C-alpha positions as a printed NumPy array, in Angstrom:
array([[  0.   ,   0.   ,   0.   ],
       [  1.086,   3.562,  -0.656],
       [ -0.488,   6.406,   1.275],
       [ -1.521,   9.124,  -1.16 ],
       [ -1.969,  12.526,   0.482],
       [ -4.524,  14.729,  -1.241],
       [ -4.163,  17.863,   0.897],
       [ -3.977,  19.209,   4.42 ],
       [ -7.409,  18.651,   5.971],
       [ -6.882,  20.742,   9.087],
       [ -4.329,  22.065,  11.555],
       [ -5.095,  22.194,  15.282],
       [ -3.657,  25.127,  17.231],
       [ -3.618,  25.381,  21.012],
       [ -4.576,  28.907,  22.106],
       [ -4.695,  30.685,  25.453],
       [ -7.254,  33.351,  24.472],
       [ -9.987,  31.966,  22.2  ],
       [-11.806,  35.254,  21.451],
       [ -8.496,  36.923,  20.533],
       [ -7.542,  34.002,  18.261],
       [-10.967,  33.972,  16.578],
       [-10.718,  37.735,  15.957],
       [ -7.283,  37.283,  14.384],
       [ -8.178,  34.372,  12.121],
       [-11.579,  35.777,  11.123],
       [-10.991,  39.541,  11.025],
       [ -7.391,  39.536,   9.802],
       [ -7.291,  36.419,   7.628],
       [-10.934,  36.094,   6.547],
       [-11.78 ,  32.738,   8.114],
       [-15.315,  32.036,   9.328],
       [-16.459,  30.101,  12.386],
       [-17.911,  26.804,  11.159],
       [-18.437,  24.875,  14.403],
       [-18.22 ,  25.664,  18.092],
       [-17.98 ,  22.918,  20.69 ],
       [-17.792,  25.098,  23.789],
       [-18.187,  22.13 ,  26.153],
       [-14.792,  20.701,  25.102],
       [-13.102,  23.974,  24.057],
       [-12.934,  23.372,  20.281],
       [-13.591,  26.05 ,  17.659],
       [-13.387,  25.106,  13.977],
       [-12.721,  27.85 ,  11.452],
       [-13.188,  27.489,   7.697],
       [-10.006,  28.381,   5.814],
       [-10.811,  27.789,   2.15 ],
       [-11.131,  24.032,   1.613],
       [ -9.418,  23.332,   4.941],
       [-10.069,  23.986,   8.615],
       [ -8.083,  25.643,  11.359],
       [ -9.149,  24.203,  14.697],
       [ -8.558,  26.324,  17.778],
       [ -8.302,  24.421,  21.052],
       [ -8.666,  26.356,  24.298],
       [ -5.727,  25.284,  26.493],
       [ -8.041,  25.515,  29.504],
       [-10.75 ,  23.343,  27.929],
       [-11.214,  19.573,  28.088],
       [ -9.145,  18.872,  24.965],
       [ -6.559,  21.582,  25.644],
       [ -5.668,  20.365,  29.125],
       [ -4.485,  17.063,  27.603],
       [ -1.788,  18.916,  25.621],
       [  0.334,  20.157,  28.497],
       [  1.572,  23.684,  29.072],
       [ -0.005,  26.656,  27.31 ],
       [  1.579,  28.005,  24.108],
       [  4.886,  29.732,  24.648],
       [  8.571,  28.939,  24.936],
       [  7.916,  25.922,  27.175],
       [  4.604,  24.747,  25.714],
       [  3.243,  23.305,  22.516],
       [  1.368,  25.564,  20.123],
       [  0.403,  22.953,  17.529],
       [ -1.703,  20.015,  18.679],
       [ -1.641,  18.009,  15.433],
       [ -1.574,  18.093,  11.654],
       [ -4.321,  16.273,   9.733],
       [ -3.611,  14.944,   6.246],
       [ -6.524,  13.985,   3.998],
       [ -5.574,  10.742,   2.294],
       [ -7.185,   9.472,  -0.897],
       [ -8.463,   6.149,   0.423],
       [ -8.96 ,   4.788,   3.907],
       [ -8.638,   1.005,   3.997],
       [ -8.019,   0.385,   7.699],
       [ -6.584,  -3.116,   7.274],
       [ -4.161,  -2.107,   4.512],
       [ -3.248,   1.098,   6.328],
       [ -2.419,  -0.774,   9.563],
       [ -0.353,  -3.346,   7.671],
       [  1.557,  -0.59 ,   5.853],
       [  2.292,   1.432,   9.002],
       [  3.26 ,  -1.572,  11.122],
       [  5.571,  -2.767,   8.336],
       [  7.413,   0.537,   8.621],
       [  7.601,   0.413,  12.419],
       [  4.864,   3.024,  12.987],
       [  2.228,   2.205,  15.603],
       [ -1.261,   2.841,  14.164],
       [ -3.834,   4.349,  16.505],
       [ -7.491,   3.49 ,  16.858],
       [ -9.853,   4.538,  14.076],
       [-12.625,   6.953,  14.992],
       [-15.104,   9.042,  13.047],
       [-13.948,  12.647,  13.343],
       [-15.065,  15.915,  11.82 ],
       [-12.756,  17.435,   9.22 ],
       [-12.852,  19.89 ,   6.345],
       [-15.249,  17.677,   4.368],
       [-17.365,  16.483,   7.301],
       [-17.289,  13.295,   9.39 ],
       [-15.04 ,  10.486,   8.259],
       [-12.565,   7.898,   9.52 ],
       [ -9.298,   9.024,  11.027],
       [ -6.292,   7.53 ,  12.754],
       [ -3.594,   9.237,  14.799],
       [  0.072,   8.296,  14.448],
       [  3.26 ,   9.85 ,  15.849],
       [  6.192,  11.089,  13.789],
       [  9.742,  10.323,  15.014],
       [  9.794,  13.526,  17.082],
       [  6.499,  12.767,  18.82 ],
       [  4.346,  15.108,  16.717],
       [  0.829,  13.82 ,  16.151],
       [ -0.283,  13.316,  12.546],
       [ -3.909,  12.468,  11.793],
       [ -4.598,  10.388,   8.697],
       [ -8.09 ,  11.506,   7.596],
       [-10.218,   9.517,   5.207],
       [-13.112,  10.606,   2.986],
       [-16.427,  11.613,   4.558],
       [-19.165,   9.032,   4.95 ],
       [-16.677,   6.16 ,   4.757]])
């Protein structure tokens, strides 16, 4: 199997001031708020065909990421790559054959809607989400 990346689906940024971040991305860069999940601290902004997800570092999701953005904290939570096809069995076999531990598959919301996704780690511990087509 060969993984074929189509495009970046979304990037997830950890932010310490959600209203300030939304103002920047919407007012300065022209994004629009597509979804708000206030209960978990997730705000999804439309950026053309892709999404920029803002995660409140004080929210449910943000607390899992460690220190707030800054010199000693992580600003980027993960990078999501939209892949052409999502065959879980073939994908697991491919990743395991290359010494990469595949994560569990869950339906997650991305730039095209809900679809299958799997988290993996790059050699430096950065999280990469492999995102399949919607409705799959």
